[in-house]
Coordinates of C-alpha atoms and ligand atoms in Angstrom, one line a residue:
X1 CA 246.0 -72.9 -22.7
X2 CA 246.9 -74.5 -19.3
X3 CA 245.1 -72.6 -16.7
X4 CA 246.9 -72.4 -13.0
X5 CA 244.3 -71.4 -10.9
X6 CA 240.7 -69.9 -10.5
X7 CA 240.4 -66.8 -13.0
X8 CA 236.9 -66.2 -13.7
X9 CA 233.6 -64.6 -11.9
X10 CA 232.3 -68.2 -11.3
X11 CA 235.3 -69.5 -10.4
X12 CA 236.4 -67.4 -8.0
X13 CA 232.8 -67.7 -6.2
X14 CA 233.0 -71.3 -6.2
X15 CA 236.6 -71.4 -5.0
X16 CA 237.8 -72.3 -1.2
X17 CA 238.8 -69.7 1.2
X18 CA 242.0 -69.0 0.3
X19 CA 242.5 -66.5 3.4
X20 CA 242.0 -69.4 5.7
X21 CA 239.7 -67.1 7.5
X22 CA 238.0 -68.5 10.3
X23 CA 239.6 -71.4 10.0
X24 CA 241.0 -72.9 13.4
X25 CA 245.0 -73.9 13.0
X26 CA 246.5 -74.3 16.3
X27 CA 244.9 -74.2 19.8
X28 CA 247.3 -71.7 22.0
X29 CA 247.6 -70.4 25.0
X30 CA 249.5 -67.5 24.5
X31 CA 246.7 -64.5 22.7
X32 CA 243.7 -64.5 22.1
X33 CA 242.0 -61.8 19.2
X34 CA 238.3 -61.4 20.2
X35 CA 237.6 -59.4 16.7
X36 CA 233.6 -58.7 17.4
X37 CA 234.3 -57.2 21.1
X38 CA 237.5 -55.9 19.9
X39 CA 239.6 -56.9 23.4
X40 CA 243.1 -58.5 22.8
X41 CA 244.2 -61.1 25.8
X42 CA 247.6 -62.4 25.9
X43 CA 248.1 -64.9 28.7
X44 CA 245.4 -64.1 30.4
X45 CA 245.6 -59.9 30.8
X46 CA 243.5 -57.8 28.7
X47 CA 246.5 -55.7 26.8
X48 CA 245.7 -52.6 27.6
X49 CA 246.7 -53.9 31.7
X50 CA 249.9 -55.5 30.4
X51 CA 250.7 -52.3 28.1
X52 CA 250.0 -49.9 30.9
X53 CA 252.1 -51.7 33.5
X54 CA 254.4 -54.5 32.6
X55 CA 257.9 -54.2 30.6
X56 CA 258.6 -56.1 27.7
X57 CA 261.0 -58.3 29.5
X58 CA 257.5 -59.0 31.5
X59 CA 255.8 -59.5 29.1
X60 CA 258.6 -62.0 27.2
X61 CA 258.8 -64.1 30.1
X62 CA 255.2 -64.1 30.4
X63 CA 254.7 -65.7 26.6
X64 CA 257.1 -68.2 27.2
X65 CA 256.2 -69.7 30.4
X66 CA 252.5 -68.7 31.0
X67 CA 252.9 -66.6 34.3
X68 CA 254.8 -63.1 34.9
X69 CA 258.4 -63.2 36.2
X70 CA 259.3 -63.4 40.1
X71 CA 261.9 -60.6 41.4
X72 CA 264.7 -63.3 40.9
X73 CA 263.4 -65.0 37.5
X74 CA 262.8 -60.8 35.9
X75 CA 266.4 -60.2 37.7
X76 CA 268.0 -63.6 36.2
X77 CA 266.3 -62.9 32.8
X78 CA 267.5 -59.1 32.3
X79 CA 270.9 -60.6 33.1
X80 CA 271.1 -63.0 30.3
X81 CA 269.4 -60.7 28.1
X82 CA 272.0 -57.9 28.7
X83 CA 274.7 -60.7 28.2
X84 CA 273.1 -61.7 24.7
X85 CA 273.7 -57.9 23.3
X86 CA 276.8 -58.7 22.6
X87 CA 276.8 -59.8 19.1
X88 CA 279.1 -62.8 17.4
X89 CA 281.7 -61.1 15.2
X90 CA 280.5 -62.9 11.9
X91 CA 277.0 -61.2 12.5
X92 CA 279.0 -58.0 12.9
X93 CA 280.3 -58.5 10.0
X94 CA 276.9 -59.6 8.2
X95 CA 275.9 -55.8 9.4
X96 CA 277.9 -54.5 7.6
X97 CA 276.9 -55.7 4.2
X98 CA 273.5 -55.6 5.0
X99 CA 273.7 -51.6 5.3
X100 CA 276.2 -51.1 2.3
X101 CA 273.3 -52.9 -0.2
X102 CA 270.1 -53.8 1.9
X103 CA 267.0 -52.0 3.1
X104 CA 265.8 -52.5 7.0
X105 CA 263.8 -55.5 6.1
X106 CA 266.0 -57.5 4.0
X107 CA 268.8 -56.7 6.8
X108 CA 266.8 -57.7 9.2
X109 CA 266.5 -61.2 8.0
X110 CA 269.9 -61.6 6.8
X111 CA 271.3 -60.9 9.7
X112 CA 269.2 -62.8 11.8
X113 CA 269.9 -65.9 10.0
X114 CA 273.8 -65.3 10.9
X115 CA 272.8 -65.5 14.4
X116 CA 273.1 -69.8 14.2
X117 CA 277.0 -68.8 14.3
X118 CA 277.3 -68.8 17.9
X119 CA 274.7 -71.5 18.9
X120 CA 276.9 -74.1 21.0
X121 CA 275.0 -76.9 19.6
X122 CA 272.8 -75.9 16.1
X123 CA 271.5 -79.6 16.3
X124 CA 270.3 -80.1 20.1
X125 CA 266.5 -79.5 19.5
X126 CA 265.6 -79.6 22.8
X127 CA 263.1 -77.2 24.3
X128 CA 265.3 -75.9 26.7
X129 CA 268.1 -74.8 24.0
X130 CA 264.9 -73.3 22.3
X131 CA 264.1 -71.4 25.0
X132 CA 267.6 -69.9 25.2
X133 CA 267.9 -69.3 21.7
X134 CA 264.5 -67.3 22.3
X135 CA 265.7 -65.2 24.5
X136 CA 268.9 -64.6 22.3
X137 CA 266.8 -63.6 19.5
X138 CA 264.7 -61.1 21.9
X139 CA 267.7 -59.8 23.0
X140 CA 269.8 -59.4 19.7
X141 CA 267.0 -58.2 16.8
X142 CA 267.3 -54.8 18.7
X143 CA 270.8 -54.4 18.3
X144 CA 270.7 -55.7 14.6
X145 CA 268.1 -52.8 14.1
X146 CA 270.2 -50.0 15.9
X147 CA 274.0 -51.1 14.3
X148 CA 272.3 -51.3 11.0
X149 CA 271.1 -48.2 11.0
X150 CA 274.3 -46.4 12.5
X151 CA 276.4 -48.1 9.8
X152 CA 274.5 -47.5 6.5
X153 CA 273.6 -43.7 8.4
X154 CA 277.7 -43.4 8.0
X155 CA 277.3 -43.2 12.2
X156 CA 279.9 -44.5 14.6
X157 CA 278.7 -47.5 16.2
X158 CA 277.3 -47.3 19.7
X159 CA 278.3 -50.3 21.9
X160 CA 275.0 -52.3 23.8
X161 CA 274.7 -50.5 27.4
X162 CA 274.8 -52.8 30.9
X163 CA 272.6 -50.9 33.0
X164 CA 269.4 -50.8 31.0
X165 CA 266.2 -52.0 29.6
X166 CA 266.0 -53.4 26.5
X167 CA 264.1 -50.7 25.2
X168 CA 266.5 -47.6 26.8
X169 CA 269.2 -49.6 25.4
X170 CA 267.7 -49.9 21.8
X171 CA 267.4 -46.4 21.5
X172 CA 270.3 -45.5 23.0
X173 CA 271.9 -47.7 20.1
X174 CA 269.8 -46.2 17.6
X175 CA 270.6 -42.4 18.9
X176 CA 274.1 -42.4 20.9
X177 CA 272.5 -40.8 23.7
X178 CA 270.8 -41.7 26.7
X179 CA 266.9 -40.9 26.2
X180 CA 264.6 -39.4 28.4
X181 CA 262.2 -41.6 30.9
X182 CA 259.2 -40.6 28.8
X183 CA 260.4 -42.1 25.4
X184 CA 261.8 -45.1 27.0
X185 CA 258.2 -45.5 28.5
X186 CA 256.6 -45.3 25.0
X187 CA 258.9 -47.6 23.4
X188 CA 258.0 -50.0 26.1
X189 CA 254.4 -49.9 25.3
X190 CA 254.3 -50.2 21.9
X191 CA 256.7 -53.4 22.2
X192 CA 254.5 -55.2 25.0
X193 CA 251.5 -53.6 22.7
X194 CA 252.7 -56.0 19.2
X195 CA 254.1 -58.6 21.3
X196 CA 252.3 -61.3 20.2
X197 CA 248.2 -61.3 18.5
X198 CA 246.9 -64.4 17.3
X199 CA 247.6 -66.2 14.4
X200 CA 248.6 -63.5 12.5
X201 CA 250.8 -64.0 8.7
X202 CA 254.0 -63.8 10.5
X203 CA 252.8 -66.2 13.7
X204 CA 251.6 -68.6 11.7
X205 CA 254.8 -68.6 8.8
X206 CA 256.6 -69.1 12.1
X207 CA 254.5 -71.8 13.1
X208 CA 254.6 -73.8 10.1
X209 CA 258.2 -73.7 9.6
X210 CA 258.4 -74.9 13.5
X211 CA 256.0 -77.8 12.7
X212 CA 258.3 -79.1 10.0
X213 CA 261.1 -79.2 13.2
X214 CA 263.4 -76.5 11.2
X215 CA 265.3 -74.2 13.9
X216 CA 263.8 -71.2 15.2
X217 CA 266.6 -69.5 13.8
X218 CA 264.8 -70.3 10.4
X219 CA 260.8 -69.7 12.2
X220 CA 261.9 -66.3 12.7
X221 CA 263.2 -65.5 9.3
X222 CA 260.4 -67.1 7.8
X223 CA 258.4 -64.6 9.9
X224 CA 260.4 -61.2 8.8
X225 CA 259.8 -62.0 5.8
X226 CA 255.9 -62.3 6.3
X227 CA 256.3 -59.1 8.8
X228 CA 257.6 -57.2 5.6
X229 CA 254.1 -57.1 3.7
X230 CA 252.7 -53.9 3.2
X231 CA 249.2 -55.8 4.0
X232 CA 250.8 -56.8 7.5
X233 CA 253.8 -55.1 9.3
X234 CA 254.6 -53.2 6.3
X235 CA 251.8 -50.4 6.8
X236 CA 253.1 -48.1 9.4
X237 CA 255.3 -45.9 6.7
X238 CA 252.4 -45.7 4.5
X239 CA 249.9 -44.7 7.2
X240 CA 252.5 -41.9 7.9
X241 CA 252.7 -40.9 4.5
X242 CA 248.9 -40.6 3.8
X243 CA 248.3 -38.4 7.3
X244 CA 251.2 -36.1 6.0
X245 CA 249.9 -36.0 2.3
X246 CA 246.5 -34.8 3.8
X247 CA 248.2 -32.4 5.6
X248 CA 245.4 -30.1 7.0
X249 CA 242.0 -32.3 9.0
X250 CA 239.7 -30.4 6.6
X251 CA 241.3 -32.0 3.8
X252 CA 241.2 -35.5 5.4
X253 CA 237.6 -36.5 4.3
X254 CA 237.8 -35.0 0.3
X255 CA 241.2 -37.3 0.1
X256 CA 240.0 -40.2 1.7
X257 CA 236.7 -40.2 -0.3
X258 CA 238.8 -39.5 -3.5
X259 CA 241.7 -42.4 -2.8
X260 CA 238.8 -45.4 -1.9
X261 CA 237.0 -44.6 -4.8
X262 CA 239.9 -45.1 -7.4
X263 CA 240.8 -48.6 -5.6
X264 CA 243.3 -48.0 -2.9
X265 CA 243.5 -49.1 0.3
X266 CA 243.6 -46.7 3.5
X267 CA 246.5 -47.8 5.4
X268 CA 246.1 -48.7 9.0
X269 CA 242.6 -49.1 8.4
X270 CA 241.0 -52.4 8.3
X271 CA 241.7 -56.1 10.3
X272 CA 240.7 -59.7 8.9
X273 CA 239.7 -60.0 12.2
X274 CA 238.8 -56.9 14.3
X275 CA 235.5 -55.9 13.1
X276 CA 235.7 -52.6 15.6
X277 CA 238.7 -50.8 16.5
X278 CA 241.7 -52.7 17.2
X279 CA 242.6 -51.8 20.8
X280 CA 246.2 -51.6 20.5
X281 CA 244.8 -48.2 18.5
X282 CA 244.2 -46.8 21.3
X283 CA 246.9 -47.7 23.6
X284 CA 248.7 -46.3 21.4
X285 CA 247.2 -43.1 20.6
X286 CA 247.8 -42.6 24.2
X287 CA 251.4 -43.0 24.8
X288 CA 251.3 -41.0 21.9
X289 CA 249.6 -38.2 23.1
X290 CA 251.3 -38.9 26.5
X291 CA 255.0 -37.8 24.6
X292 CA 253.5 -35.0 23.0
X293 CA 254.1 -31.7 24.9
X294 CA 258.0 -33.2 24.8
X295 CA 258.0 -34.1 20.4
X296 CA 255.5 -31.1 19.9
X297 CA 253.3 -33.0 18.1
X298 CA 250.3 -32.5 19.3
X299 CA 249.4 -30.6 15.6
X300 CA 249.6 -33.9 14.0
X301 CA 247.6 -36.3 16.6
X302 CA 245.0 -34.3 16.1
X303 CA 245.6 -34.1 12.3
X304 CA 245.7 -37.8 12.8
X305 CA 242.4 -38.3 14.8
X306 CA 240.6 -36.6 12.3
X307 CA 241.9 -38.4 9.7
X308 CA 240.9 -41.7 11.8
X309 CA 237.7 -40.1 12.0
X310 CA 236.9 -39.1 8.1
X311 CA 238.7 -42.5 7.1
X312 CA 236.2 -44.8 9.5
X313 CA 233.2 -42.8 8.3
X314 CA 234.2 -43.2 4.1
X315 CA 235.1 -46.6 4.6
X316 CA 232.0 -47.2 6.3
X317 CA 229.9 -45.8 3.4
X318 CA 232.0 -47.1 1.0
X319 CA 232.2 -50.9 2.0
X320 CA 228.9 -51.0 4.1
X321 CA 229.3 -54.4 6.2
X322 CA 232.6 -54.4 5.9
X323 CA 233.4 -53.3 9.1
X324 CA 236.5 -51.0 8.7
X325 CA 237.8 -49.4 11.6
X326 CA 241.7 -48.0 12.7
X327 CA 244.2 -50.7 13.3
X328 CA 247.6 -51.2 15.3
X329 CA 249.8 -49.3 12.6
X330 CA 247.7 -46.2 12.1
X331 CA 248.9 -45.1 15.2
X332 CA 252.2 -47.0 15.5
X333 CA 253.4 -44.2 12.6
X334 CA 252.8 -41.8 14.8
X335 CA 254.9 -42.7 17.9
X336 CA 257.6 -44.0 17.0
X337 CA 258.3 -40.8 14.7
X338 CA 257.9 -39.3 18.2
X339 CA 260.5 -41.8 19.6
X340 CA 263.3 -40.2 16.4
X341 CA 262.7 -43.5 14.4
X342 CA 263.0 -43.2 10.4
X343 CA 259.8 -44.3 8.7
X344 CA 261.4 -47.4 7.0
X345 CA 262.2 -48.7 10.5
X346 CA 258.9 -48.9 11.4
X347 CA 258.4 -52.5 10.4
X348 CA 261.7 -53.5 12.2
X349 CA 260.7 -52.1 15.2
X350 CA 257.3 -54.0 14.9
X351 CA 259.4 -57.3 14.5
X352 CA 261.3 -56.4 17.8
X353 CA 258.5 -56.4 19.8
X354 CA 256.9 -59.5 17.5
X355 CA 260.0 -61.5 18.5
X356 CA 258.6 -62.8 21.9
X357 CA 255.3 -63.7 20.5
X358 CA 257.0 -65.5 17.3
X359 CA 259.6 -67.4 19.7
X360 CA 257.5 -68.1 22.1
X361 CA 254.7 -69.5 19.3
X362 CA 257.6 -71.4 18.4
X363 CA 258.4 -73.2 21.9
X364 CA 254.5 -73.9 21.9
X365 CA 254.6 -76.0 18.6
X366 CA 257.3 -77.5 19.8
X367 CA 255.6 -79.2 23.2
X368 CA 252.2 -80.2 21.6
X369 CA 251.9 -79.1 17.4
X370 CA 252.0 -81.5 14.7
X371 CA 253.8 -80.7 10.7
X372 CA 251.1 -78.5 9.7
X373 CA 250.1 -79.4 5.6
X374 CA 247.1 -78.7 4.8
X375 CA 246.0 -79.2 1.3
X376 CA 244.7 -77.2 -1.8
X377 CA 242.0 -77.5 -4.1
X378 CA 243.7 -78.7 -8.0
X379 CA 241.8 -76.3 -10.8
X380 CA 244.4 -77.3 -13.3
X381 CA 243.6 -79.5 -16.3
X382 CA 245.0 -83.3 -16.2
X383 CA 246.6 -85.9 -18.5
X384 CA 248.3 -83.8 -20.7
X385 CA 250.6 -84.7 -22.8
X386 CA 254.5 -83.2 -23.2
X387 CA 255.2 -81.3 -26.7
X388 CA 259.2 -81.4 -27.6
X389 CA 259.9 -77.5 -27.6
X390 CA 260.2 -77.5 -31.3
X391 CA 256.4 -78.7 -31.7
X392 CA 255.0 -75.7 -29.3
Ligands
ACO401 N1 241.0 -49.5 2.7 C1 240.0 -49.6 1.7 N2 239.3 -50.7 1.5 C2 239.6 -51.8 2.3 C3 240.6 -51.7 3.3 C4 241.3 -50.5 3.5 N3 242.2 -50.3 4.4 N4 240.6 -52.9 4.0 C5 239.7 -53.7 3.4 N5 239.1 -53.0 2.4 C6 238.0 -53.5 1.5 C7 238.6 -54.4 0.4 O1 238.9 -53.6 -0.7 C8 237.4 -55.3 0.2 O2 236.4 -54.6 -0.5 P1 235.6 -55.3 -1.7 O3 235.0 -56.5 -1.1 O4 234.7 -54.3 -2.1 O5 236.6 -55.7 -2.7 C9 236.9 -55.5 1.6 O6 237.2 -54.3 2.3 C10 237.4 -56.7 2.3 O7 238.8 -56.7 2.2 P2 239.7 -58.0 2.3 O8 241.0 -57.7 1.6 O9 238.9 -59.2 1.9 O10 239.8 -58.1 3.8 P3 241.0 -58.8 4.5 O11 240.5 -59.3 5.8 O12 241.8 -59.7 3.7 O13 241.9 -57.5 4.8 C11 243.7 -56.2 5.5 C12 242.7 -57.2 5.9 C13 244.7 -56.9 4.6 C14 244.5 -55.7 6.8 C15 243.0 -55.0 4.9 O14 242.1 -54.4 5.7 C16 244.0 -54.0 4.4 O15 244.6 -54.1 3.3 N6 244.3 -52.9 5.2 C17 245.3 -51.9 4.8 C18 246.7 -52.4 5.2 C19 246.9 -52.3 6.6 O16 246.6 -51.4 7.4 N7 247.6 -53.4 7.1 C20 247.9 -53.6 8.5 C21 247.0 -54.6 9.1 S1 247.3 -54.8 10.9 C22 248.6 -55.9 11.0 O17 248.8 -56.7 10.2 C23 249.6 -55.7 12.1

């Protein structure tokens, strides 16, 4: 029998580290994770001080050129990024046969990938035509998200607003009406809050499909598609659905206890590299709690906190030394219900925010990275030889 890969108890002791853990593939500027004192930095500010104060047009800005915008370069920037809502027709039209036969997702990179229609010059590499197309992308994923979801809701289509932020405009898209201050604020925060983090799955598929010098058009797809994992931007839903499943906090412990020990995984629990709690958690848990009296859902944050609570305390009995404490998406669920969005757009709005950090990891690896190839280990057998099919 031909064996592929590295099957058995000794095998799988003596093979590499195929998570690439702790393994050094870029130097960057742009975020730093700090997983033992659990503080996230992106360029510089602790994210809690870009998440309390900065918008995500800030925050953009600030990824791609290292220093927060000036009154004129924030004022030039919204500009072009209210300009860049308006969507080439052919990805209008790849909209609508996303939402007749695709989930969010799969739309999501489809559509995305139509977006090369309108680039003036597909082959001018340049980091300047990079940096526009960035801040096309940051601009348009938004309004992919909110027409998508009108069309295949059977919703007339709301047209991108002038007048507002990015986020006030996406959920104006999303909802056909003007939302209040509050939920604009918390849609704010959580996008500067997943901006960017390290080299996380989707940063680094974006990276290495930059290092080959494909288009960011193609970085970015190559990212959704990482994003989509259930083990990465894929958990929010099923966070959601475990808190609601538990239903009552007394319960929380009981199911916990009961779902770890027959093998599955607590969703929004857990970090290859945070070994405490991820601060975005608590960030936020607070804009969460900050939109509660409005979405009356104070019942389930504190439903929620207890089942952070029980779920830290199994896991930490369970998998002594593991280290397992609340990540990003545990609480993630939990606001953007609050901001009216359906569970399975969770992940899209995580690749919203996600779309300054991957562009801007982009622009990086474009001024200083090499083709990134690493290699792997051969297991296999060698010399064989070929059978004709009617010997096997
Ligand atoms: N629930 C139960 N057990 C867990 C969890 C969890 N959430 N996370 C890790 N473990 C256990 C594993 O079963 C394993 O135990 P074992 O050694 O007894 O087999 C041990 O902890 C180590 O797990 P690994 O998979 O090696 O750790 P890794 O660093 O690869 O995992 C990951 C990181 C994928 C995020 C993991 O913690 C997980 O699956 N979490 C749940 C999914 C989730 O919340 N994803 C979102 C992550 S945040 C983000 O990407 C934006």
């Amino acid at each position: 029998m031909v064996t592929s890969g590295a099957t058995s108890e000794k095998d799988r002791a003596n093979a590499p580290n195929t998570g690439l853990e702790g393994v050094v593939v870029a130097r960057t500027e742009l975020s730093d994770v700090d997983g033992q004192a659990g503080v996230l930095t992106v360029r510089g500010y602790n994210i809690e001080e870009l998440a309390h104060n900065a918008t995500y047009e800030e925050v953009a800005h600030l990824l791609w050129h290292g220093a927060l915008p000036t009154a004129a370069e924030l004022g030039a920037l919204q500009e072009r990024l209210v300009r860049y809502r308006q969507l080439p027709d052919e990805t209008r039209l790849a909209i609508d046969v996303a939402a007749r036969r695709m989930g969010p997702m799969d739309a999501l990179q489809f559509i995305v990938g139509s977006l090369i229609v309108d680039d003036p010059d597909p082959d001018d590499e340049s980091y300047e035509g990079n940096l526009a197309r960035a801040e096309k992308l940051v601009a348009r994923v938004p309004v992919i998200v909110a027409m998508y979801h009108r069309q295949r809701a059977g919703l007339p289509s709301v047209e991108p607003r002038e007048d507002c932020s990015l986020a006030a405009n996406f959920l104006y898209q999303l909802t056909g009406v003007e939302q209040p201050a509050g939920e604009v604020t918390g849609l704010n925060t959580y996008l500067v809050t997943v901006a960017d983090h390290g080299m996380n799955a989707s940063t680094f598929a974006a990276r290495v499909i930059a290092s080959t010098a494909s288009d960011i058009y193609s970085a970015v797809t190559g990212a959704l598609g990482a994003l989509k994992g259930s083990l990465h931007g894929g958990a929010p839903g099923p966070a959601l659905e475990m808190i609601q499943e538990i239903g009552q906090p007394e319960r929380a412990e009981a199911w916990m206890r009961e779902a770890v020990a027959s093998g599955k995984r607590l969703m929004g629990f857990g970090h290859r590299v945070y070994k405490v709690r991820d601060p975005r958690a608590e960030v936020l848990y607070e804009a969460a709690v900050a939109l509660a009296d409005e979405t009356g859902e104070q019942e389930a944050l504190a439903l929620a906190r207890e089942v952070e609570r029980a779920g830290v305390q199994v896991l930490a009995e369970s998998k002594p030394g593991r280290n397992l404490n609340t990540n990003v998406e545990f609480y993630t669920a939990l606001l953007l219900r609050e901001l009216g969005l359906p569970q399975d757009l969770f992940t899209p709005a995580f690749a919203i925010g996600r779309t300054a950090g991957w562009t801007a990891h982009v622009l990086e690896h474009q001024k200083s990275g090499r083709l990134i190839r690493p290699q792997s280990e051969y297991v296999g057998p060698r010399g064989l030889r070929y059978t004709p099919v009617s010997e096997r």
